[in-house]
Short mmCIF file of C-alpha atoms and ligand atoms in Angstrom, two decimals:
data_model
loop_
_atom_site.label_atom_id
_atom_site.label_comp_id
_atom_site.label_asym_id
_atom_site.label_seq_id
_atom_site.Cartn_x
_atom_site.Cartn_y
_atom_site.Cartn_z
CA UNK N 1 29.32 -19.48 0.25
CA UNK N 2 26.28 -17.85 2.20
CA UNK N 3 22.56 -18.14 0.80
CA UNK N 4 22.79 -14.56 -0.75
CA UNK N 5 26.04 -15.83 -2.98
CA UNK N 6 23.99 -19.19 -3.71
CA UNK N 7 21.19 -17.10 -5.27
CA UNK N 8 22.80 -14.83 -6.89
CA UNK N 9 24.91 -17.61 -8.52
CA UNK N 10 21.74 -19.57 -9.53
CA UNK N 11 20.60 -15.98 -10.83
CA UNK N 12 23.66 -15.97 -13.37
CA UNK N 13 23.19 -19.21 -14.31
CA UNK N 14 19.29 -18.91 -15.23
CA UNK N 15 19.30 -15.22 -16.30
CA UNK N 16 18.54 -16.41 -19.80
CA UNK N 17 16.33 -19.35 -19.15
CA UNK N 18 12.60 -18.84 -20.52
CA UNK N 19 10.04 -19.14 -17.82
CA UNK N 20 7.75 -20.64 -20.46
CA UNK N 21 10.54 -23.75 -20.53
CA UNK N 22 9.78 -24.14 -16.82
CA UNK N 23 6.35 -25.25 -17.80
CA UNK N 24 7.22 -28.07 -19.64
CA UNK N 25 6.56 -31.45 -18.30
CA UNK N 26 5.23 -30.45 -14.86
CA UNK N 27 2.10 -28.79 -13.26
CA UNK N 28 4.07 -25.68 -12.53
CA UNK N 29 0.91 -23.63 -12.18
CA UNK N 30 -0.04 -25.66 -9.16
CA UNK N 31 3.72 -26.39 -7.58
CA UNK N 32 4.29 -22.50 -7.98
CA UNK N 33 0.61 -21.24 -6.88
CA UNK N 34 -0.93 -21.64 -3.42
CA UNK N 35 -4.23 -20.61 -1.66
CA UNK N 36 -5.77 -19.65 1.49
CA UNK N 37 -9.60 -20.52 1.82
CA UNK N 38 -10.23 -17.12 -0.12
CA UNK N 39 -7.89 -16.31 -2.60
CA UNK N 40 -5.10 -17.56 -4.44
CA UNK N 41 -1.72 -16.50 -5.36
CA UNK N 42 0.30 -17.43 -8.66
CA UNK N 43 3.72 -16.92 -8.64
CA UNK N 44 4.43 -19.27 -11.65
CA UNK N 45 4.97 -16.62 -14.19
CA UNK N 46 8.45 -16.09 -12.72
CA UNK N 47 11.91 -17.45 -13.17
CA UNK N 48 11.92 -19.26 -9.81
CA UNK N 49 12.39 -22.87 -9.73
CA UNK N 50 12.37 -25.33 -6.78
CA UNK N 51 15.97 -25.03 -6.21
CA UNK N 52 15.67 -21.16 -6.06
CA UNK N 53 12.65 -21.68 -3.81
CA UNK N 54 14.39 -23.70 -1.13
CA UNK N 55 17.05 -21.46 -1.02
CA UNK N 56 14.78 -18.33 -0.17
CA UNK N 57 13.18 -20.30 2.07
CA UNK N 58 16.65 -20.75 3.76
CA UNK N 59 17.12 -17.27 3.56
CA UNK N 60 14.04 -16.43 5.47
CA UNK N 61 14.80 -19.25 8.01
CA UNK N 62 18.43 -18.05 8.52
CA UNK N 63 16.93 -14.58 8.98
CA UNK N 64 14.85 -15.93 11.86
CA UNK N 65 11.61 -14.36 9.94
CA UNK N 66 9.22 -17.19 12.15
CA UNK N 67 10.85 -15.88 15.56
CA UNK N 68 10.58 -12.46 14.57
CA UNK N 69 7.14 -12.96 13.58
CA UNK N 70 6.19 -14.59 16.74
CA UNK N 71 7.95 -11.59 18.79
CA UNK N 72 5.90 -9.00 16.73
CA UNK N 73 2.38 -10.53 17.22
CA UNK N 74 3.25 -11.20 21.09
CA UNK N 75 3.71 -7.26 21.55
CA UNK N 76 7.73 -7.69 21.84
CA UNK N 77 9.43 -3.94 21.03
CA UNK N 78 10.79 -5.21 17.86
CA UNK N 79 10.87 -1.63 16.50
CA UNK N 80 14.05 -0.94 18.28
CA UNK N 81 14.90 2.62 16.96
CA UNK N 82 11.58 4.03 18.51
CA UNK N 83 11.60 1.49 21.56
CA UNK N 84 8.00 0.56 20.60
CA UNK N 85 5.93 -2.83 20.14
CA UNK N 86 4.06 -3.53 16.65
CA UNK N 87 0.98 -4.43 17.29
CA UNK N 88 -1.58 -3.21 14.28
CA UNK N 89 -2.28 -6.72 14.28
CA UNK N 90 -3.93 -6.28 18.01
CA UNK N 91 -6.33 -4.14 16.43
CA UNK N 92 -7.78 -7.08 14.21
CA UNK N 93 -7.39 -9.69 17.12
CA UNK N 94 -11.15 -9.87 17.40
CA UNK N 95 -11.47 -13.22 18.53
CA UNK N 96 -7.90 -13.28 19.67
CA UNK N 97 -6.65 -13.71 23.18
CA UNK N 98 -4.83 -11.06 24.98
CA UNK N 99 -1.61 -9.31 23.94
CA UNK N 100 0.69 -8.20 26.45
CA UNK N 101 2.71 -4.53 26.05
CA UNK N 102 4.89 -3.88 29.14
CA UNK N 103 2.98 -6.43 31.21
CA UNK N 104 -0.57 -4.99 30.27
CA UNK N 105 -3.17 -6.61 28.20
CA UNK N 106 -3.74 -4.03 25.64
CA UNK N 107 -6.77 -5.92 24.25
CA UNK N 108 -9.42 -4.65 26.81
CA UNK N 109 -8.55 -0.82 25.41
CA UNK N 110 -8.43 -1.88 21.76
CA UNK N 111 -12.28 -3.64 22.29
CA UNK N 112 -13.46 -0.48 24.20
CA UNK N 113 -12.36 1.90 21.38
CA UNK N 114 -13.63 -0.36 18.75
CA UNK N 115 -17.32 -0.41 20.54
CA UNK N 116 -17.15 3.81 20.43
CA UNK N 117 -16.21 4.09 17.14
CA UNK N 118 -19.21 1.36 16.52
CA UNK N 119 -21.49 3.45 18.57
CA UNK N 120 -20.47 6.81 16.86
CA UNK N 121 -20.32 5.70 13.57
CA UNK N 122 -23.89 4.58 14.07
CA UNK N 123 -24.87 8.09 15.53
CA UNK N 124 -23.62 9.58 12.38
CA UNK N 125 -25.04 7.43 9.99
CA UNK N 126 -28.20 8.44 11.87
CA UNK N 127 -28.01 11.86 12.29
CA UNK N 128 -28.32 14.92 9.79
CA UNK N 129 -24.63 14.42 8.63
CA UNK N 130 -24.54 14.24 4.94
CA UNK N 131 -20.72 14.66 4.41
CA UNK N 132 -17.66 13.50 6.40
CA UNK N 133 -14.41 15.48 5.43
CA UNK N 134 -11.05 13.51 7.03
CA UNK N 135 -8.17 15.37 7.46
CA UNK N 136 -4.95 13.56 7.90
CA UNK N 137 -1.76 12.69 5.39
CA UNK N 138 0.26 9.70 5.12
CA UNK N 139 -1.37 7.03 6.85
CA UNK N 140 -3.71 8.79 8.21
CA UNK N 141 -5.22 9.66 4.68
CA UNK N 142 -3.95 6.83 2.24
CA UNK N 143 -6.03 4.35 4.31
CA UNK N 144 -8.81 5.26 4.59
CA UNK N 145 -9.14 6.93 1.33
CA UNK N 146 -8.08 4.13 -0.47
CA UNK N 147 -10.59 1.63 1.34
CA UNK N 148 -13.70 3.77 1.26
CA UNK N 149 -12.79 4.05 -2.51
CA UNK N 150 -12.39 0.34 -2.65
CA UNK N 151 -15.87 -0.71 -1.06
CA UNK N 152 -17.95 1.98 -2.82
CA UNK N 153 -20.37 -1.07 -3.55
CA UNK N 154 -20.56 -1.67 0.53
CA UNK N 155 -20.81 2.28 1.30
CA UNK N 156 -24.20 3.57 2.55
CA UNK N 157 -23.35 6.01 4.73
CA UNK N 158 -22.77 9.73 4.21
CA UNK N 159 -20.34 10.81 1.51
CA UNK N 160 -16.51 11.00 2.61
CA UNK N 161 -14.03 13.15 1.22
CA UNK N 162 -10.08 13.55 2.17
CA UNK N 163 -8.23 16.31 2.43
CA UNK N 164 -4.58 15.40 2.61
CA UNK N 165 -2.24 18.16 0.61
CA UNK N 166 -1.16 21.45 2.50
CA UNK N 167 -1.88 23.10 -1.07
CA UNK N 168 -4.84 25.03 -0.34
CA UNK N 169 -6.38 24.48 -3.31
CA UNK N 170 -7.17 20.46 -1.99
CA UNK N 171 -9.12 22.00 0.92
CA UNK N 172 -10.63 24.64 -0.97
CA UNK N 173 -12.00 22.27 -3.90
CA UNK N 174 -13.17 19.79 -1.07
CA UNK N 175 -15.43 22.32 1.16
CA UNK N 176 -16.63 23.87 -1.95
CA UNK N 177 -20.19 22.98 -1.74
CA UNK N 178 -20.37 21.17 1.12
CA UNK N 179 -23.04 22.53 3.88
CA UNK N 180 -21.24 23.12 7.08
CA UNK N 181 -24.39 22.49 9.05
CA UNK N 182 -24.01 18.98 7.92
CA UNK N 183 -20.50 18.01 7.83
CA UNK N 184 -18.46 16.20 10.06
CA UNK N 185 -14.39 16.70 10.27
CA UNK N 186 -12.52 14.00 11.37
CA UNK N 187 -8.77 15.32 12.42
CA UNK N 188 -6.67 12.63 11.79
CA UNK N 189 -3.14 12.61 13.11
CA UNK N 190 -1.23 10.14 14.83
CA UNK N 191 0.87 12.56 16.50
CA UNK N 192 -1.21 15.52 16.02
CA UNK N 193 1.48 17.81 15.02
CA UNK N 194 1.45 17.32 11.31
CA UNK N 195 1.83 20.47 9.62
CA UNK N 196 -0.36 19.88 6.73
CA UNK N 197 -2.71 18.33 8.58
CA UNK N 198 -3.07 21.08 11.41
CA UNK N 199 -3.16 23.71 8.79
CA UNK N 200 -6.04 21.87 6.86
CA UNK N 201 -7.76 21.49 10.44
CA UNK N 202 -7.47 24.82 11.34
CA UNK N 203 -8.78 26.39 7.87
CA UNK N 204 -11.80 23.66 8.05
CA UNK N 205 -12.35 25.00 11.58
CA UNK N 206 -12.55 28.66 10.42
CA UNK N 207 -15.02 27.56 7.47
CA UNK N 208 -17.25 25.80 9.73
CA UNK N 209 -17.80 28.77 12.02
CA UNK N 210 -18.29 31.37 9.16
CA UNK N 211 -20.67 28.76 7.59
CA UNK N 212 -22.84 28.34 10.58
CA UNK N 213 -21.44 25.04 12.04
CA UNK N 214 -20.61 23.91 15.05
CA UNK N 215 -16.86 22.56 15.42
CA UNK N 216 -17.60 21.78 19.12
CA UNK N 217 -20.31 18.88 17.89
CA UNK N 218 -18.83 18.59 14.27
CA UNK N 219 -15.04 17.97 14.97
CA UNK N 220 -13.85 14.64 16.34
CA UNK N 221 -10.00 13.86 16.19
CA UNK N 222 -8.09 10.50 15.47
CA UNK N 223 -4.81 10.37 17.42
CA UNK N 224 -2.13 9.14 20.25
CA UNK N 225 -1.69 12.70 21.45
CA UNK N 226 -4.68 13.21 23.46
CA UNK N 227 -3.46 16.47 25.35
CA UNK N 228 -3.02 17.84 21.84
CA UNK N 229 -6.42 17.31 20.50
CA UNK N 230 -7.80 18.97 23.85
CA UNK N 231 -5.47 21.79 23.26
CA UNK N 232 -6.94 22.38 19.74
CA UNK N 233 -10.36 22.15 21.28
CA UNK N 234 -11.71 19.14 20.27
CA UNK N 235 -13.98 17.74 23.23
CA UNK N 236 -12.34 14.28 24.84
CA UNK N 237 -15.61 12.65 24.05
CA UNK N 238 -15.07 13.12 20.35
CA UNK N 239 -11.58 11.87 20.66
CA UNK N 240 -10.55 8.24 19.58
CA UNK N 241 -7.17 7.44 20.91
CA UNK N 242 -4.53 4.47 20.16
CA UNK N 243 -1.28 3.59 21.24
CA UNK N 244 2.45 4.33 19.65
CA UNK N 245 2.39 0.68 18.90
CA UNK N 246 0.36 1.60 15.87
CA UNK N 247 2.59 2.63 13.04
CA UNK N 248 0.95 5.40 11.03
CA UNK N 249 1.03 3.30 7.58
CA UNK N 250 -0.59 0.45 9.66
CA UNK N 251 -3.35 2.57 11.48
CA UNK N 252 -6.25 1.70 9.31
CA UNK N 253 -7.54 -0.88 11.40
CA UNK N 254 -8.07 0.99 14.19
CA UNK N 255 -9.82 4.82 14.68
CA UNK N 256 -8.01 5.70 11.65
CA UNK N 257 -10.27 4.05 9.85
CA UNK N 258 -13.40 5.82 11.55
CA UNK N 259 -14.26 7.44 8.30
CA UNK N 260 -14.14 3.68 6.78
CA UNK N 261 -16.38 2.59 9.47
CA UNK N 262 -18.98 5.67 8.84
CA UNK N 263 -19.20 5.07 5.13
CA UNK N 264 -19.74 1.15 5.15
CA UNK N 265 -21.06 0.65 8.82
CA UNK N 266 -19.63 -1.02 12.10
CA UNK N 267 -20.76 -4.52 10.47
CA UNK N 268 -18.93 -3.96 7.28
CA UNK N 269 -15.62 -2.62 9.09
CA UNK N 270 -15.78 -5.81 11.73
CA UNK N 271 -15.49 -8.23 8.31
CA UNK N 272 -12.84 -6.03 6.96
CA UNK N 273 -10.84 -6.73 10.19
CA UNK N 274 -12.09 -10.07 10.13
CA UNK N 275 -10.82 -10.48 6.86
CA UNK N 276 -7.15 -9.40 7.79
CA UNK N 277 -7.43 -11.33 11.08
CA UNK N 278 -7.56 -14.10 8.69
CA UNK N 279 -4.80 -13.33 6.81
CA UNK N 280 -2.52 -12.86 10.48
CA UNK N 281 -3.69 -16.37 11.31
CA UNK N 282 -2.88 -17.81 8.06
CA UNK N 283 0.77 -15.87 8.12
CA UNK N 284 1.18 -17.43 11.97
CA UNK N 285 0.58 -20.93 11.38
CA UNK N 286 1.41 -21.86 7.64
CA UNK N 287 4.51 -23.30 6.42
CA UNK N 288 6.76 -21.16 4.21
CA UNK N 289 6.03 -22.73 1.34
CA UNK N 290 2.18 -22.41 1.78
CA UNK N 291 2.39 -19.28 3.70
CA UNK N 292 1.24 -16.40 1.27
CA UNK N 293 2.89 -13.55 2.59
CA UNK N 294 6.23 -15.29 2.95
CA UNK N 295 6.15 -16.32 -0.60
CA UNK N 296 4.93 -13.05 -2.05
CA UNK N 297 8.11 -11.31 0.04
CA UNK N 298 10.58 -13.85 -1.30
CA UNK N 299 9.12 -13.55 -4.64
CA UNK N 300 9.99 -9.73 -3.97
CA UNK N 301 13.61 -10.50 -2.40
CA UNK N 302 14.16 -12.46 -5.82
CA UNK N 303 13.38 -9.48 -7.81
CA UNK N 304 14.26 -6.79 -6.32
CA UNK N 305 17.61 -7.92 -4.23
CA UNK N 306 18.65 -11.05 -6.35
CA UNK N 307 17.74 -10.44 -10.01
CA UNK N 308 18.66 -6.30 -9.37
CA UNK N 309 14.93 -5.05 -10.51
CA UNK N 310 14.65 -1.79 -8.53
CA UNK N 311 10.88 -1.44 -9.46
CA UNK N 312 7.77 -2.87 -8.97
CA UNK N 313 4.34 -2.78 -10.45
CA UNK N 314 1.13 -3.25 -8.36
CA UNK N 315 -1.35 -3.23 -11.15
CA UNK N 316 -4.87 -4.14 -9.55
CA UNK N 317 -7.60 -4.73 -12.12
CA UNK N 318 -10.21 -3.00 -10.05
CA UNK N 319 -11.13 0.55 -10.53
CA UNK N 320 -12.08 0.74 -7.16
CA UNK N 321 -8.09 -0.23 -6.16
CA UNK N 322 -7.02 2.69 -8.13
CA UNK N 323 -5.52 4.15 -5.00
CA UNK N 324 -4.22 0.59 -4.03
CA UNK N 325 -0.77 1.53 -5.89
CA UNK N 326 -0.29 4.96 -3.72
CA UNK N 327 -1.51 2.97 -0.48
CA UNK N 328 1.17 0.13 -0.94
CA UNK N 329 3.56 2.97 -2.21
CA UNK N 330 4.00 4.37 1.46
CA UNK N 331 3.50 0.99 3.01
CA UNK N 332 6.45 -0.48 1.50
CA UNK N 333 8.82 2.58 0.43
CA UNK N 334 8.42 4.07 4.29
CA UNK N 335 8.98 0.86 5.73
CA UNK N 336 11.64 -0.51 3.78
CA UNK N 337 13.41 2.25 2.52
CA UNK N 338 16.37 2.27 4.70
CA UNK N 339 19.70 1.97 4.31
CA UNK N 340 21.07 0.94 8.30
CA UNK N 341 20.67 -2.72 9.60
CA UNK N 342 18.89 -3.13 13.34
CA UNK N 343 22.45 -3.00 14.65
CA UNK N 344 23.58 0.14 13.25
CA UNK N 345 25.68 -1.40 10.13
CA UNK N 346 25.16 -0.73 6.83
CA UNK N 347 23.25 -2.57 4.81
CA UNK N 348 25.05 -4.62 1.98
CA UNK N 349 22.10 -5.12 0.05
CA UNK N 350 19.56 -2.97 -2.03
CA UNK N 351 16.24 -2.39 0.39
CA UNK N 352 12.95 -1.75 -0.73
CA UNK N 353 12.13 -1.43 -4.40
CA UNK N 354 10.18 1.67 -5.73
CA UNK N 355 6.82 0.56 -5.34
CA UNK N 356 4.04 2.36 -8.18
CA UNK N 357 1.40 1.02 -10.49
CA UNK N 358 -2.09 2.26 -11.36
CA UNK N 359 -5.49 0.32 -12.11
CA UNK N 360 -5.99 -1.77 -15.19
CA UNK N 361 -6.89 -1.32 -17.99
CA UNK N 362 -5.95 2.18 -17.72
CA UNK N 363 -2.32 1.75 -17.19
CA UNK N 364 -2.16 -0.42 -20.14
CA UNK N 365 -2.67 2.74 -22.36
CA UNK N 366 0.32 4.67 -20.50
CA UNK N 367 3.05 3.18 -19.09
CA UNK N 368 2.71 -0.59 -20.29
CA UNK N 369 4.66 -0.20 -23.42
CA UNK N 370 7.93 0.39 -21.21
CA UNK N 371 7.02 -2.48 -19.24
CA UNK N 372 6.56 -4.99 -22.39
CA UNK N 373 9.47 -3.17 -24.71
CA UNK N 374 11.61 -1.12 -22.41
CA UNK N 375 15.06 -2.19 -21.72
CA UNK N 376 14.35 -2.34 -18.10
CA UNK N 377 12.55 -5.80 -16.39
CA UNK N 378 9.87 -4.82 -13.72
CA UNK N 379 8.20 -7.36 -12.07
CA UNK N 380 4.24 -6.79 -12.18
CA UNK N 381 2.12 -7.67 -9.62
CA UNK N 382 -1.28 -8.29 -11.10
CA UNK N 383 -4.59 -8.80 -9.04
CA UNK N 384 -7.98 -9.39 -10.05
CA UNK N 385 -11.40 -10.51 -8.82
CA UNK N 386 -13.77 -13.54 -10.12
CA UNK N 387 -17.19 -11.19 -9.86
CA UNK N 388 -17.44 -7.48 -10.30
CA UNK N 389 -20.10 -5.85 -8.28
CA UNK N 390 -22.57 -5.15 -11.21
CA UNK N 391 -24.01 -8.51 -12.61
CA UNK N 392 -25.73 -6.22 -15.23
CA UNK N 393 -22.13 -5.27 -16.46
CA UNK N 394 -20.51 -9.08 -16.31
CA UNK N 395 -19.60 -8.50 -19.90
CA UNK N 396 -17.39 -5.34 -18.85
CA UNK N 397 -15.55 -7.76 -15.94
CA UNK N 398 -14.99 -10.44 -18.35
CA UNK N 399 -13.21 -8.26 -20.95
CA UNK N 400 -11.54 -6.61 -17.58
CA UNK N 401 -10.29 -10.27 -16.61
CA UNK N 402 -9.15 -11.49 -20.16
CA UNK N 403 -6.95 -8.28 -20.47
CA UNK N 404 -5.31 -8.75 -16.98
CA UNK N 405 -4.23 -12.52 -17.71
CA UNK N 406 -3.46 -11.51 -21.30
CA UNK N 407 -0.84 -9.11 -20.09
CA UNK N 408 1.03 -11.48 -17.66
CA UNK N 409 0.84 -14.19 -20.66
CA UNK N 410 1.95 -11.76 -22.95
CA UNK N 411 4.97 -10.44 -20.75
CA UNK N 412 6.03 -14.39 -20.24
CA UNK N 413 5.68 -15.07 -23.81
CA UNK N 414 6.90 -12.09 -25.69
CA UNK N 415 6.95 -12.47 -29.43
CA UNK N 416 10.21 -13.65 -31.52
CA UNK N 417 11.24 -11.71 -34.46
CA UNK N 418 10.09 -14.74 -36.41
CA UNK N 419 6.75 -14.47 -35.46
CA UNK N 420 7.16 -10.86 -35.82
CA UNK N 421 8.43 -11.22 -39.47
CA UNK N 422 5.21 -13.42 -39.97
CA UNK N 423 2.98 -11.04 -38.82
CA UNK N 424 4.57 -8.47 -41.18
CA UNK N 425 4.83 -10.77 -44.16
CA UNK N 426 1.35 -11.42 -43.67
CA UNK N 427 0.62 -7.45 -43.82
CA UNK N 428 2.06 -7.62 -47.33
CA UNK N 429 5.62 -6.62 -46.41
CA UNK N 430 8.77 -7.69 -47.71
CA UNK N 431 12.45 -7.12 -47.55
CA UNK N 432 13.91 -4.23 -45.98
CA UNK N 433 10.83 -2.63 -44.96
CA UNK N 434 9.68 -6.07 -43.50
CA UNK N 435 12.99 -6.68 -41.51
CA UNK N 436 12.49 -2.85 -40.12
CA UNK N 437 9.03 -3.26 -38.94
CA UNK N 438 9.34 -6.65 -37.71
CA UNK N 439 12.09 -5.29 -35.23
CA UNK N 440 9.78 -2.75 -33.62
CA UNK N 441 7.02 -5.48 -33.21
CA UNK N 442 9.40 -7.89 -31.23
CA UNK N 443 8.59 -8.41 -27.54
CA UNK N 444 11.57 -9.64 -25.49
CA UNK N 445 8.75 -11.76 -23.28
CA UNK N 446 10.64 -13.36 -19.96
CA UNK N 447 9.22 -10.82 -17.75
CA UNK N 448 8.25 -12.08 -14.63
CA UNK N 449 5.04 -11.56 -13.05
CA UNK N 450 2.36 -12.75 -10.35
CA UNK N 451 -1.28 -12.70 -9.92
CA UNK N 452 -3.15 -12.45 -7.06
CA UNK N 453 -7.12 -14.04 -7.60
CA UNK N 454 -10.08 -13.90 -5.46
CA UNK N 455 -13.97 -14.04 -5.37
CA UNK N 456 -14.80 -10.49 -5.61
CA UNK N 457 -13.69 -7.16 -3.65
CA UNK N 458 -15.54 -7.11 -0.34
CA UNK N 459 -14.66 -5.82 3.10
CA UNK N 460 -13.24 -9.11 4.05
CA UNK N 461 -11.26 -9.79 0.81
CA UNK N 462 -9.96 -6.21 1.24
CA UNK N 463 -8.74 -6.72 4.73
CA UNK N 464 -6.75 -9.75 3.47
CA UNK N 465 -5.14 -8.08 0.68
CA UNK N 466 -3.94 -5.54 2.66
CA UNK N 467 -2.60 -7.84 5.81
CA UNK N 468 -0.73 -10.04 3.08
CA UNK N 469 0.88 -6.76 1.89
CA UNK N 470 2.15 -5.76 5.40
CA UNK N 471 3.21 -9.29 6.24
CA UNK N 472 5.50 -9.40 2.87
CA UNK N 473 6.80 -6.07 3.86
CA UNK N 474 7.63 -7.40 7.38
CA UNK N 475 9.31 -10.47 5.96
CA UNK N 476 11.18 -8.78 3.59
CA UNK N 477 12.17 -6.00 6.38
CA UNK N 478 13.73 -8.98 8.34
CA UNK N 479 15.45 -10.91 5.55
CA UNK N 480 16.96 -7.40 4.93
CA UNK N 481 17.88 -6.82 8.49
CA UNK N 482 16.29 -3.56 8.82
CA UNK N 483 13.20 -1.77 10.91
CA UNK N 484 10.44 -1.62 8.67
CA UNK N 485 8.56 0.11 11.53
CA UNK N 486 10.45 3.76 11.52
CA UNK N 487 10.48 6.55 9.44
CA UNK N 488 13.32 8.68 10.38
CA UNK N 489 13.75 9.71 6.55
CA UNK N 490 10.99 11.88 6.62
CA UNK N 491 12.15 14.18 9.53
CA UNK N 492 15.16 16.27 7.42
CA UNK N 493 12.44 17.48 4.84
CA UNK N 494 10.00 18.32 7.56
CA UNK N 495 12.64 20.65 9.31
CA UNK N 496 13.74 22.62 6.53
CA UNK N 497 10.49 23.16 5.48
CA UNK N 498 9.83 24.32 8.87
CA UNK N 499 13.08 26.72 8.61
CA UNK N 500 11.90 27.86 5.09
CA UNK N 501 8.09 28.85 6.06
CA UNK N 502 9.68 32.37 7.26
CA UNK N 503 11.84 33.00 4.70
CA UNK N 504 9.08 32.11 2.05
CA UNK N 505 7.18 34.23 3.38
CA UNK N 506 9.54 37.27 3.75
CA UNK N 507 10.03 37.57 7.29
CA UNK N 508 13.51 36.21 7.26
CA UNK N 509 16.45 36.13 4.92
CA UNK N 510 18.10 33.29 3.16
CA UNK N 511 21.16 33.59 4.54
CA UNK N 512 22.74 30.12 5.50
CA UNK N 513 20.52 28.69 2.73
CA UNK N 514 22.47 27.33 -0.49
CA UNK N 515 22.66 29.19 -3.61
CA UNK N 516 20.15 27.23 -5.38
CA UNK N 517 17.30 27.32 -2.81
CA UNK N 518 18.28 31.30 -2.44
CA UNK N 519 17.62 31.81 -5.68
CA UNK N 520 14.70 29.92 -6.03
CA UNK N 521 13.19 31.62 -3.10
CA UNK N 522 13.99 34.98 -4.74
CA UNK N 523 12.33 33.91 -7.78
CA UNK N 524 9.23 32.84 -6.21
CA UNK N 525 9.04 36.01 -3.88
CA UNK N 526 9.85 38.29 -6.95
CA UNK N 527 7.36 36.81 -9.06
CA UNK N 528 4.23 37.03 -6.55
CA UNK N 529 1.24 38.71 -6.70
CA UNK N 530 1.49 41.70 -4.44
O1 LIG Q 601 5.69 10.88 6.61
C1 LIG Q 601 5.60 10.71 7.87
C2 LIG Q 601 4.61 10.46 8.73
O2 LIG Q 601 4.69 10.15 10.15
C3 LIG Q 601 4.28 9.03 8.09
O3 LIG Q 601 4.61 7.93 8.85
C4 LIG Q 601 2.50 9.41 8.31
O4 LIG Q 601 1.71 8.22 8.23
C5 LIG Q 601 2.47 10.46 8.34
O5 LIG Q 601 3.78 11.24 8.46
C6 LIG Q 601 1.26 11.30 8.84
O6 LIG Q 601 1.65 11.60 10.24
P1 LIG Q 601 0.23 11.63 11.45
O7 LIG Q 601 -0.76 10.37 11.38
O8 LIG Q 601 1.27 11.84 12.85
O9 LIG Q 601 -0.06 13.22 10.97
#
């Protein structure tokens, strides 16, 4: 029997075991949690026991996670389908040594670009620029947009806006009310070919020209394609380049993070990088049992691949992290949504789960009903800080924390029919009415969750949290035998959109299109304002 089978057999045997029972007579909370100097991760409210955990660790060892991790940090071309190294970690390797790719140390260039970004952001922050508009999509948008929102208390630079959708509503709503003479536009695109970004960038340039701004000095580009930024007309002095070994959804740590640096300043950005670097150091050095990304990944594998829970909810109890579920959605689903292994063979497992969620407490009033009483089990990943940033509103924060902890407690404990009957009896019900009402008030419980706690959501901690999840995705990808660093699955839709554009514009016919698509195009053209 291989380790996968062993784990599945264990799962069959313990499927009905109450998680609560695992706490009896042991210090489970201590044994099934781990901490770094800066945060603690509790996975005691899952059905993982010591034997299961040992098997999960064996699974990671058999997959060669440690060797592949070292290969990644060393700049080996582990992104084999694109023949690229995977070195977003080099972007935050502030105090580390050299990192070689194709026989060349990439660190001098990383430091030089970072220094240029620092100088540029200082200039912007002390200039007349009041607003920064970052135009990008996917990793060129979600990362900086999420991080700028998360670090609002540290934001002392110009206002930052983010435009991603090709829907003209997005750029129109964003530019309305901005002063073109005091706005800096950042065009963020690794490839500088993404149709949404290029369309929005051209619209922004036309707006700037029409409204008295100067695109020559007020446009900046962040890209690996410096030839294309030049063709667009952006002065090379205003271009911040990076290399193809930085994946789009892993690019926040370098030039793509420029808007964040402008928002919180170069020192704050350095602290953010140092937080991620601390997590890198921990990931490289800690033994599996003490290794946070490793254990987070193994909990994920247990829930998704072994227990068959198809989704997982990311539930930060922090309003400023309300974009984090979206960010993790791209990070995890674009990375591990694959069906073919590194060697070209089919994966014989489910791959990445559906990742979704929202900030607490808002989600409680939207979808938690299904999490508590629906028929599907949804593992929940809670996170909350010990402190908010509003000392005068400490009572709000206490309520927030109480709600976060209450949810994981309720999910695990549930409420039995006997307890529900008693509640109904206390309300004065009896007989058939009591029975009927009681059944609706039963919570199955035994629903797993993890909780990440930390002191405060500052730049350092945010850097840590993101790096934690990046490495979690890596570990899961290695165990599944897939390449977490390509994204071929986004190509087909892009190609078809390009071929459909003239059809929608009415300059080409629907020949060759399937009946449904042709009919939809015809409807939309027929009902278009003339
Ligand atoms: O959605 C595909 C994708 O390539 C993402 O991986 C990437 O983050 C996004 O598009 C944007 O790409 P670019 O930065 O090249 O514009």
